[in-house]
PDB file of C-alpha atoms in Angstrom:
ATOM      1  CA  UNK A   1      22.788  15.024  14.289  1.00  0.00           C
ATOM      2  CA  UNK A   2      23.799  11.507  15.339  1.00  0.00           C
ATOM      3  CA  UNK A   3      22.935   8.370  13.433  1.00  0.00           C
ATOM      4  CA  UNK A   4      20.743   7.270  16.351  1.00  0.00           C
ATOM      5  CA  UNK A   5      18.448  10.274  15.896  1.00  0.00           C
ATOM      6  CA  UNK A   6      18.046   9.557  12.190  1.00  0.00           C
ATOM      7  CA  UNK A   7      17.401   5.839  12.659  1.00  0.00           C
ATOM      8  CA  UNK A   8      14.832   6.318  15.441  1.00  0.00           C
ATOM      9  CA  UNK A   9      13.045   9.137  13.610  1.00  0.00           C
ATOM     10  CA  UNK A  10      12.901   7.163  10.345  1.00  0.00           C
ATOM     11  CA  UNK A  11      11.499   4.146  12.194  1.00  0.00           C
ATOM     12  CA  UNK A  12       8.807   6.284  13.852  1.00  0.00           C
ATOM     13  CA  UNK A  13       7.785   7.797  10.512  1.00  0.00           C
ATOM     14  CA  UNK A  14       7.524   4.316   8.966  1.00  0.00           C
ATOM     15  CA  UNK A  15       5.416   3.112  11.896  1.00  0.00           C
ATOM     16  CA  UNK A  16       3.063   6.101  11.562  1.00  0.00           C
ATOM     17  CA  UNK A  17       2.590   5.318   7.870  1.00  0.00           C
ATOM     18  CA  UNK A  18       1.937   1.650   8.642  1.00  0.00           C
ATOM     19  CA  UNK A  19      -0.525   2.605  11.392  1.00  0.00           C
ATOM     20  CA  UNK A  20      -2.425   4.934   9.041  1.00  0.00           C
ATOM     21  CA  UNK A  21      -2.604   2.234   6.356  1.00  0.00           C
ATOM     22  CA  UNK A  22      -4.036  -0.295   8.814  1.00  0.00           C
ATOM     23  CA  UNK A  23      -6.505   2.290  10.127  1.00  0.00           C
ATOM     24  CA  UNK A  24      -7.676   2.959   6.561  1.00  0.00           C
ATOM     25  CA  UNK A  25      -8.147  -0.778   5.970  1.00  0.00           C
ATOM     26  CA  UNK A  26     -10.278  -1.092   9.099  1.00  0.00           C
ATOM     27  CA  UNK A  27     -12.284   2.037   8.234  1.00  0.00           C
ATOM     28  CA  UNK A  28     -13.237   0.471   4.880  1.00  0.00           C
ATOM     29  CA  UNK A  29     -14.229  -2.930   6.196  1.00  0.00           C
ATOM     30  CA  UNK A  30     -17.834  -2.257   5.121  1.00  0.00           C
ATOM     31  CA  UNK A  31     -16.892  -0.737   1.741  1.00  0.00           C
ATOM     32  CA  UNK A  32     -18.007  -3.047  -1.061  1.00  0.00           C
ATOM     33  CA  UNK A  33     -15.146  -4.349  -3.191  1.00  0.00           C
ATOM     34  CA  UNK A  34     -12.486  -2.622  -1.079  1.00  0.00           C
ATOM     35  CA  UNK A  35      -8.988  -4.085  -1.338  1.00  0.00           C
ATOM     36  CA  UNK A  36      -6.656  -3.869   1.610  1.00  0.00           C
ATOM     37  CA  UNK A  37      -3.373  -1.988   1.382  1.00  0.00           C
ATOM     38  CA  UNK A  38       0.016  -2.758   2.831  1.00  0.00           C
ATOM     39  CA  UNK A  39       3.017  -0.455   3.159  1.00  0.00           C
ATOM     40  CA  UNK A  40       6.366  -1.624   1.811  1.00  0.00           C
ATOM     41  CA  UNK A  41       9.489  -0.625   3.720  1.00  0.00           C
ATOM     42  CA  UNK A  42      13.111  -0.528   2.669  1.00  0.00           C
ATOM     43  CA  UNK A  43      16.310  -0.063   4.641  1.00  0.00           C
ATOM     44  CA  UNK A  44      18.469   2.985   4.155  1.00  0.00           C
ATOM     45  CA  UNK A  45      21.969   2.190   2.949  1.00  0.00           C
ATOM     46  CA  UNK A  46      23.908   0.467   5.695  1.00  0.00           C
ATOM     47  CA  UNK A  47      26.980   2.159   7.088  1.00  0.00           C
ATOM     48  CA  UNK A  48      30.317   0.332   7.162  1.00  0.00           C
ATOM     49  CA  UNK A  49      31.798   0.596  10.638  1.00  0.00           C
ATOM     50  CA  UNK A  50      35.525   0.518  11.335  1.00  0.00           C
ATOM     51  CA  UNK A  51      37.427   0.580  14.586  1.00  0.00           C
ATOM     52  CA  UNK A  52      38.565   4.068  15.551  1.00  0.00           C
ATOM     53  CA  UNK A  53      42.191   4.622  14.618  1.00  0.00           C
ATOM     54  CA  UNK A  54      44.565   4.958  17.551  1.00  0.00           C
ATOM     55  CA  UNK A  55      48.267   5.690  17.910  1.00  0.00           C
ATOM     56  CA  UNK A  56      50.633   3.274  19.629  1.00  0.00           C
ATOM     57  CA  UNK A  57      54.305   3.223  20.537  1.00  0.00           C
ATOM     58  CA  UNK A  58      56.540   0.777  18.647  1.00  0.00           C
ATOM     59  CA  UNK A  59      59.909  -0.138  20.186  1.00  0.00           C
ATOM     60  CA  UNK A  60      62.841  -1.444  18.140  1.00  0.00           C
ATOM     61  CA  UNK A  61      66.626  -1.760  18.271  1.00  0.00           C
ATOM     62  CA  UNK A  62      68.792   0.110  15.798  1.00  0.00           C
ATOM     63  CA  UNK A  63      72.069  -1.108  14.268  1.00  0.00           C
ATOM     64  CA  UNK A  64      74.005   0.133  17.295  1.00  0.00           C
ATOM     65  CA  UNK A  65      71.787  -1.828  19.668  1.00  0.00           C
ATOM     66  CA  UNK A  66      70.075   1.258  21.009  1.00  0.00           C
ATOM     67  CA  UNK A  67      66.379   1.296  21.821  1.00  0.00           C
ATOM     68  CA  UNK A  68      64.276   3.464  19.497  1.00  0.00           C
ATOM     69  CA  UNK A  69      60.729   4.610  19.998  1.00  0.00           C
ATOM     70  CA  UNK A  70      58.376   5.269  17.057  1.00  0.00           C
ATOM     71  CA  UNK A  71      54.784   6.455  17.211  1.00  0.00           C
ATOM     72  CA  UNK A  72      52.627   4.670  14.606  1.00  0.00           C
ATOM     73  CA  UNK A  73      48.929   4.629  13.691  1.00  0.00           C
ATOM     74  CA  UNK A  74      46.968   1.400  13.961  1.00  0.00           C
ATOM     75  CA  UNK A  75      45.213   0.195  10.817  1.00  0.00           C
ATOM     76  CA  UNK A  76      41.448   0.842  10.999  1.00  0.00           C
ATOM     77  CA  UNK A  77      40.095  -2.679  11.180  1.00  0.00           C
ATOM     78  CA  UNK A  78      36.524  -3.289   9.973  1.00  0.00           C
ATOM     79  CA  UNK A  79      33.951  -4.200  12.622  1.00  0.00           C
ATOM     80  CA  UNK A  80      30.854  -4.728  10.521  1.00  0.00           C
ATOM     81  CA  UNK A  81      27.793  -2.931   9.169  1.00  0.00           C
ATOM     82  CA  UNK A  82      25.200  -0.874  10.984  1.00  0.00           C
ATOM     83  CA  UNK A  83      21.645  -0.066   9.923  1.00  0.00           C
ATOM     84  CA  UNK A  84      20.616   3.551   9.470  1.00  0.00           C
ATOM     85  CA  UNK A  85      16.836   3.187   9.561  1.00  0.00           C
ATOM     86  CA  UNK A  86      13.964   2.363   7.219  1.00  0.00           C
ATOM     87  CA  UNK A  87      11.623   4.297   4.969  1.00  0.00           C
ATOM     88  CA  UNK A  88       8.336   3.618   3.171  1.00  0.00           C
ATOM     89  CA  UNK A  89       8.825   2.927  -0.525  1.00  0.00           C
ATOM     90  CA  UNK A  90       5.231   2.359  -1.642  1.00  0.00           C
ATOM     91  CA  UNK A  91       1.812   0.977  -0.800  1.00  0.00           C
ATOM     92  CA  UNK A  92       0.858  -2.465  -2.087  1.00  0.00           C
ATOM     93  CA  UNK A  93      -2.754  -3.375  -2.876  1.00  0.00           C
ATOM     94  CA  UNK A  94      -3.881  -6.952  -2.307  1.00  0.00           C
ATOM     95  CA  UNK A  95      -6.477  -7.847  -4.953  1.00  0.00           C
ATOM     96  CA  UNK A  96      -7.424 -11.239  -3.538  1.00  0.00           C
ATOM     97  CA  UNK A  97     -11.244 -11.620  -3.700  1.00  0.00           C
ATOM     98  CA  UNK A  98     -13.603 -10.866  -0.849  1.00  0.00           C
ATOM     99  CA  UNK A  99     -16.629 -12.905   0.190  1.00  0.00           C
ATOM    100  CA  UNK A 100     -19.942 -12.389  -1.648  1.00  0.00           C
ATOM    101  CA  UNK A 101     -22.971 -11.046   0.190  1.00  0.00           C
ATOM    102  CA  UNK A 102     -26.491 -11.606  -1.157  1.00  0.00           C
ATOM    103  CA  UNK A 103     -28.610  -8.449  -1.486  1.00  0.00           C
ATOM    104  CA  UNK A 104     -31.366  -9.569  -3.912  1.00  0.00           C
ATOM    105  CA  UNK A 105     -31.133  -6.173  -5.617  1.00  0.00           C
ATOM    106  CA  UNK A 106     -30.846  -6.442  -9.436  1.00  0.00           C
ATOM    107  CA  UNK A 107     -28.658  -3.325  -9.406  1.00  0.00           C
ATOM    108  CA  UNK A 108     -25.986  -5.016  -7.286  1.00  0.00           C
ATOM    109  CA  UNK A 109     -23.303  -6.899  -9.202  1.00  0.00           C
ATOM    110  CA  UNK A 110     -20.285  -8.858  -7.994  1.00  0.00           C
ATOM    111  CA  UNK A 111     -17.325 -10.292  -9.860  1.00  0.00           C
ATOM    112  CA  UNK A 112     -16.158 -13.827  -9.207  1.00  0.00           C
ATOM    113  CA  UNK A 113     -12.571 -14.035 -10.346  1.00  0.00           C
ATOM    114  CA  UNK A 114      -9.964 -11.491 -11.352  1.00  0.00           C
ATOM    115  CA  UNK A 115     -11.132  -8.367 -13.129  1.00  0.00           C
ATOM    116  CA  UNK A 116     -12.762  -4.955 -12.836  1.00  0.00           C
ATOM    117  CA  UNK A 117     -15.863  -3.042 -13.853  1.00  0.00           C
ATOM    118  CA  UNK A 118     -15.101  -0.017 -16.032  1.00  0.00           C
ATOM    119  CA  UNK A 119     -16.606   3.388 -15.253  1.00  0.00           C
ATOM    120  CA  UNK A 120     -16.268   6.828 -16.800  1.00  0.00           C
ATOM    121  CA  UNK A 121     -14.164   8.882 -14.402  1.00  0.00           C
ATOM    122  CA  UNK A 122     -14.964  12.514 -13.556  1.00  0.00           C
ATOM    123  CA  UNK A 123     -11.845  13.581 -15.476  1.00  0.00           C
ATOM    124  CA  UNK A 124     -12.922  11.732 -18.627  1.00  0.00           C
ATOM    125  CA  UNK A 125     -10.424   8.939 -17.990  1.00  0.00           C
ATOM    126  CA  UNK A 126     -11.505   5.314 -17.677  1.00  0.00           C
ATOM    127  CA  UNK A 127     -11.556   4.132 -14.067  1.00  0.00           C
ATOM    128  CA  UNK A 128     -11.672   0.575 -12.773  1.00  0.00           C
ATOM    129  CA  UNK A 129     -13.471  -0.720  -9.699  1.00  0.00           C
ATOM    130  CA  UNK A 130     -14.569  -3.883  -7.923  1.00  0.00           C
ATOM    131  CA  UNK A 131     -17.453  -2.093  -6.224  1.00  0.00           C
ATOM    132  CA  UNK A 132     -20.630  -3.332  -7.942  1.00  0.00           C
ATOM    133  CA  UNK A 133     -23.092  -1.273  -5.880  1.00  0.00           C
ATOM    134  CA  UNK A 134     -24.873   0.590  -8.701  1.00  0.00           C
ATOM    135  CA  UNK A 135     -28.060   2.615  -9.111  1.00  0.00           C
ATOM    136  CA  UNK A 136     -30.137   4.240 -11.863  1.00  0.00           C
ATOM    137  CA  UNK A 137     -29.882   7.993 -12.353  1.00  0.00           C
ATOM    138  CA  UNK A 138     -32.634  10.286 -13.638  1.00  0.00           C
ATOM    139  CA  UNK A 139     -31.805   9.346 -17.244  1.00  0.00           C
ATOM    140  CA  UNK A 140     -32.094   5.624 -16.520  1.00  0.00           C
ATOM    141  CA  UNK A 141     -28.332   5.072 -16.712  1.00  0.00           C
ATOM    142  CA  UNK A 142     -26.489   2.579 -14.534  1.00  0.00           C
ATOM    143  CA  UNK A 143     -24.108   4.631 -12.390  1.00  0.00           C
ATOM    144  CA  UNK A 144     -21.971   4.309  -9.277  1.00  0.00           C
ATOM    145  CA  UNK A 145     -23.177   5.968  -6.081  1.00  0.00           C
ATOM    146  CA  UNK A 146     -20.893   8.896  -6.968  1.00  0.00           C
ATOM    147  CA  UNK A 147     -22.840   9.275 -10.234  1.00  0.00           C
ATOM    148  CA  UNK A 148     -20.177   7.864 -12.588  1.00  0.00           C
ATOM    149  CA  UNK A 149     -21.437   5.853 -15.560  1.00  0.00           C
ATOM    150  CA  UNK A 150     -20.908   2.104 -15.623  1.00  0.00           C
ATOM    151  CA  UNK A 151     -19.635   1.330 -19.112  1.00  0.00           C
ATOM    152  CA  UNK A 152     -20.853  -1.245 -21.601  1.00  0.00           C
ATOM    153  CA  UNK A 153     -19.733  -1.874 -25.147  1.00  0.00           C
ATOM    154  CA  UNK A 154     -22.071   0.910 -26.299  1.00  0.00           C
ATOM    155  CA  UNK A 155     -20.865   3.384 -23.693  1.00  0.00           C
ATOM    156  CA  UNK A 156     -23.249   4.436 -20.919  1.00  0.00           C
ATOM    157  CA  UNK A 157     -25.769   1.685 -20.110  1.00  0.00           C
ATOM    158  CA  UNK A 158     -29.384   2.894 -20.343  1.00  0.00           C
ATOM    159  CA  UNK A 159     -32.299   0.901 -18.957  1.00  0.00           C
ATOM    160  CA  UNK A 160     -36.047   1.359 -18.741  1.00  0.00           C
ATOM    161  CA  UNK A 161     -36.685   1.995 -15.020  1.00  0.00           C
ATOM    162  CA  UNK A 162     -40.127   0.421 -15.361  1.00  0.00           C
ATOM    163  CA  UNK A 163     -38.837  -2.800 -16.962  1.00  0.00           C
ATOM    164  CA  UNK A 164     -37.088  -5.718 -15.296  1.00  0.00           C
ATOM    165  CA  UNK A 165     -33.612  -6.641 -16.469  1.00  0.00           C
ATOM    166  CA  UNK A 166     -31.067  -9.360 -15.842  1.00  0.00           C
ATOM    167  CA  UNK A 167     -27.304  -9.674 -16.101  1.00  0.00           C
ATOM    168  CA  UNK A 168     -25.893 -13.099 -16.932  1.00  0.00           C
ATOM    169  CA  UNK A 169     -22.549 -14.542 -15.832  1.00  0.00           C
ATOM    170  CA  UNK A 170     -20.795 -13.149 -18.918  1.00  0.00           C
ATOM    171  CA  UNK A 171     -22.039  -9.611 -18.266  1.00  0.00           C
ATOM    172  CA  UNK A 172     -24.755  -9.568 -20.934  1.00  0.00           C
ATOM    173  CA  UNK A 173     -27.654  -7.290 -19.975  1.00  0.00           C
ATOM    174  CA  UNK A 174     -31.123  -8.403 -21.094  1.00  0.00           C
ATOM    175  CA  UNK A 175     -34.379  -6.484 -20.670  1.00  0.00           C
ATOM    176  CA  UNK A 176     -37.786  -7.661 -21.920  1.00  0.00           C
ATOM    177  CA  UNK A 177     -36.159 -10.409 -23.959  1.00  0.00           C
ATOM    178  CA  UNK A 178     -33.723  -8.121 -25.780  1.00  0.00           C
ATOM    179  CA  UNK A 179     -29.989  -7.672 -25.285  1.00  0.00           C
ATOM    180  CA  UNK A 180     -29.451  -4.100 -24.099  1.00  0.00           C
ATOM    181  CA  UNK A 181     -25.680  -4.059 -23.726  1.00  0.00           C
ATOM    182  CA  UNK A 182     -22.626  -6.003 -22.579  1.00  0.00           C
ATOM    183  CA  UNK A 183     -20.560  -5.037 -19.542  1.00  0.00           C
ATOM    184  CA  UNK A 184     -16.955  -4.133 -20.277  1.00  0.00           C
ATOM    185  CA  UNK A 185     -14.950  -6.241 -17.833  1.00  0.00           C
ATOM    186  CA  UNK A 186     -11.170  -5.989 -17.932  1.00  0.00           C
ATOM    187  CA  UNK A 187      -8.138  -7.319 -16.122  1.00  0.00           C
ATOM    188  CA  UNK A 188      -4.409  -6.564 -15.986  1.00  0.00           C
ATOM    189  CA  UNK A 189      -1.287  -8.688 -15.827  1.00  0.00           C
ATOM    190  CA  UNK A 190      -0.064  -6.716 -12.804  1.00  0.00           C
ATOM    191  CA  UNK A 191      -3.061  -5.037 -11.152  1.00  0.00           C
ATOM    192  CA  UNK A 192      -0.865  -4.025  -8.195  1.00  0.00           C
ATOM    193  CA  UNK A 193       0.542  -1.266 -10.418  1.00  0.00           C
ATOM    194  CA  UNK A 194      -2.865   0.411 -10.709  1.00  0.00           C
ATOM    195  CA  UNK A 195      -3.048   3.838  -9.082  1.00  0.00           C
ATOM    196  CA  UNK A 196      -5.645   4.274  -6.355  1.00  0.00           C
ATOM    197  CA  UNK A 197      -7.754   7.337  -7.191  1.00  0.00           C
ATOM    198  CA  UNK A 198      -9.855   7.095  -4.033  1.00  0.00           C
ATOM    199  CA  UNK A 199     -13.526   6.111  -3.697  1.00  0.00           C
ATOM    200  CA  UNK A 200     -12.448   2.524  -4.422  1.00  0.00           C
ATOM    201  CA  UNK A 201     -11.458   3.350  -8.029  1.00  0.00           C
ATOM    202  CA  UNK A 202      -8.201   2.814  -9.880  1.00  0.00           C
ATOM    203  CA  UNK A 203      -6.554   4.089 -13.049  1.00  0.00           C
ATOM    204  CA  UNK A 204      -3.896   2.435 -15.203  1.00  0.00           C
ATOM    205  CA  UNK A 205      -0.428   3.904 -15.552  1.00  0.00           C
ATOM    206  CA  UNK A 206       1.257   4.382 -18.909  1.00  0.00           C
ATOM    207  CA  UNK A 207       2.131   1.073 -20.513  1.00  0.00           C
ATOM    208  CA  UNK A 208      -0.571  -0.951 -18.754  1.00  0.00           C
ATOM    209  CA  UNK A 209      -2.875  -2.490 -21.323  1.00  0.00           C
ATOM    210  CA  UNK A 210      -6.223  -3.909 -20.154  1.00  0.00           C
ATOM    211  CA  UNK A 211      -7.344  -7.274 -21.462  1.00  0.00           C
ATOM    212  CA  UNK A 212     -10.766  -8.962 -21.354  1.00  0.00           C
ATOM    213  CA  UNK A 213     -11.550 -10.444 -17.969  1.00  0.00           C
ATOM    214  CA  UNK A 214     -12.666 -14.024 -17.444  1.00  0.00           C
ATOM    215  CA  UNK A 215     -14.492 -13.108 -14.228  1.00  0.00           C
ATOM    216  CA  UNK A 216     -18.120 -14.155 -13.891  1.00  0.00           C
ATOM    217  CA  UNK A 217     -20.869 -11.736 -12.878  1.00  0.00           C
ATOM    218  CA  UNK A 218     -23.236 -12.534 -10.010  1.00  0.00           C
ATOM    219  CA  UNK A 219     -26.362 -10.360 -10.024  1.00  0.00           C
ATOM    220  CA  UNK A 220     -27.947  -9.635  -6.649  1.00  0.00           C
ATOM    221  CA  UNK A 221     -24.631  -9.954  -4.808  1.00  0.00           C
ATOM    222  CA  UNK A 222     -21.939  -7.577  -3.567  1.00  0.00           C
ATOM    223  CA  UNK A 223     -18.297  -8.339  -2.907  1.00  0.00           C
ATOM    224  CA  UNK A 224     -17.229  -7.559   0.631  1.00  0.00           C
ATOM    225  CA  UNK A 225     -13.894  -6.005   1.594  1.00  0.00           C
ATOM    226  CA  UNK A 226     -11.011  -8.476   1.770  1.00  0.00           C
ATOM    227  CA  UNK A 227      -9.926  -7.092   5.150  1.00  0.00           C
ATOM    228  CA  UNK A 228      -9.216  -9.544   7.967  1.00  0.00           C
ATOM    229  CA  UNK A 229      -9.952  -7.654  11.192  1.00  0.00           C
ATOM    230  CA  UNK A 230      -7.836  -9.920  13.403  1.00  0.00           C
ATOM    231  CA  UNK A 231      -4.816  -9.643  11.111  1.00  0.00           C
ATOM    232  CA  UNK A 232      -5.150  -5.856  10.846  1.00  0.00           C
ATOM    233  CA  UNK A 233      -5.387  -5.503  14.634  1.00  0.00           C
ATOM    234  CA  UNK A 234      -2.171  -7.496  15.012  1.00  0.00           C
ATOM    235  CA  UNK A 235      -0.496  -5.160  12.500  1.00  0.00           C
ATOM    236  CA  UNK A 236      -1.793  -2.110  14.360  1.00  0.00           C
ATOM    237  CA  UNK A 237      -0.496  -3.336  17.728  1.00  0.00           C
ATOM    238  CA  UNK A 238       2.852  -4.208  16.145  1.00  0.00           C
ATOM    239  CA  UNK A 239       3.165  -0.718  14.625  1.00  0.00           C
ATOM    240  CA  UNK A 240       2.215   0.921  17.930  1.00  0.00           C
ATOM    241  CA  UNK A 241       4.766  -1.068  19.934  1.00  0.00           C
ATOM    242  CA  UNK A 242       7.478  -0.440  17.370  1.00  0.00           C
ATOM    243  CA  UNK A 243       6.703   3.290  17.521  1.00  0.00           C
ATOM    244  CA  UNK A 244       6.951   3.280  21.318  1.00  0.00           C
ATOM    245  CA  UNK A 245      10.311   1.479  21.228  1.00  0.00           C
ATOM    246  CA  UNK A 246      11.706   3.986  18.717  1.00  0.00           C
ATOM    247  CA  UNK A 247      10.320   6.842  20.801  1.00  0.00           C
ATOM    248  CA  UNK A 248      12.151   5.575  23.897  1.00  0.00           C
ATOM    249  CA  UNK A 249      15.337   5.161  21.873  1.00  0.00           C
ATOM    250  CA  UNK A 250      15.011   8.751  20.678  1.00  0.00           C
ATOM    251  CA  UNK A 251      14.511   9.978  24.242  1.00  0.00           C
ATOM    252  CA  UNK A 252      17.570   8.028  25.422  1.00  0.00           C
ATOM    253  CA  UNK A 253      19.630   9.477  22.574  1.00  0.00           C
ATOM    254  CA  UNK A 254      18.480  12.961  23.521  1.00  0.00           C
ATOM    255  CA  UNK A 255      19.342  12.454  27.200  1.00  0.00           C
ATOM    256  CA  UNK A 256      22.769  11.072  26.304  1.00  0.00           C
ATOM    257  CA  UNK A 257      23.475  14.016  24.021  1.00  0.00           C
ATOM    258  CA  UNK A 258      22.447  16.405  26.791  1.00  0.00           C
ATOM    259  CA  UNK A 259      24.848  14.771  29.242  1.00  0.00           C
ATOM    260  CA  UNK A 260      27.689  14.923  26.717  1.00  0.00           C
ATOM    261  CA  UNK A 261      27.053  18.632  26.251  1.00  0.00           C
ATOM    262  CA  UNK A 262      27.146  19.165  30.032  1.00  0.00           C
ATOM    263  CA  UNK A 263      30.432  17.258  30.298  1.00  0.00           C
ATOM    264  CA  UNK A 264      31.889  19.374  27.522  1.00  0.00           C
ATOM    265  CA  UNK A 265      31.070  22.548  29.432  1.00  0.00           C
ATOM    266  CA  UNK A 266      33.016  21.454  32.512  1.00  0.00           C
TER     267      UNK A 266
END
């Protein structure tokens, strides 16, 4: 298969991945604490192009003054480099903060600054999230809407459903004048390395050590997604147009190959 087929196909696959990433960002525009993703692309190794070698006739005079003919090969002179397509290397998460939306619900919490809430994942592993839309389960525990426990220093946070409670800026939970627990808020030096587990939750890879977060808690607020609709639409249109261009290039390559095959049959 020619290099043109590979380059056009690789470009189309990259554009599909970029389109799907943008579509996912737009689909989560109303997801609290959602962080937009961006695909990272890398070029395949460039090919070094040389001029095709050709034979030429060299004329010279020998010692007797007679004309001699010698067939020699030209040196393959370099022309330059040619790209061979791109591929998606990874997906990058942008953790810049989203705007805060007032809800007046004491169960809604938002973080101002860098950091994450910690929740007990379904697999027993600690998960991290920016989504502060919590509720009370039947046992009076603060949980996510998937039923995962929000974690405090004492583990699962239990509250009296009949009693009012407050959460201060440092994450201290107070009910009826007594400190119930303290939210465990953490941050990472390179949060972009966190693995997205879905449902707006992340896990740390080996070697990533969480540290205490300096983020402040705002009770009665929720963080909105940090997705800019206008910017995402521009990215979507760009990916679509790039896909169409690569598709036409692939069709042209196919037509050219077909004509070459027909010529070869003559």
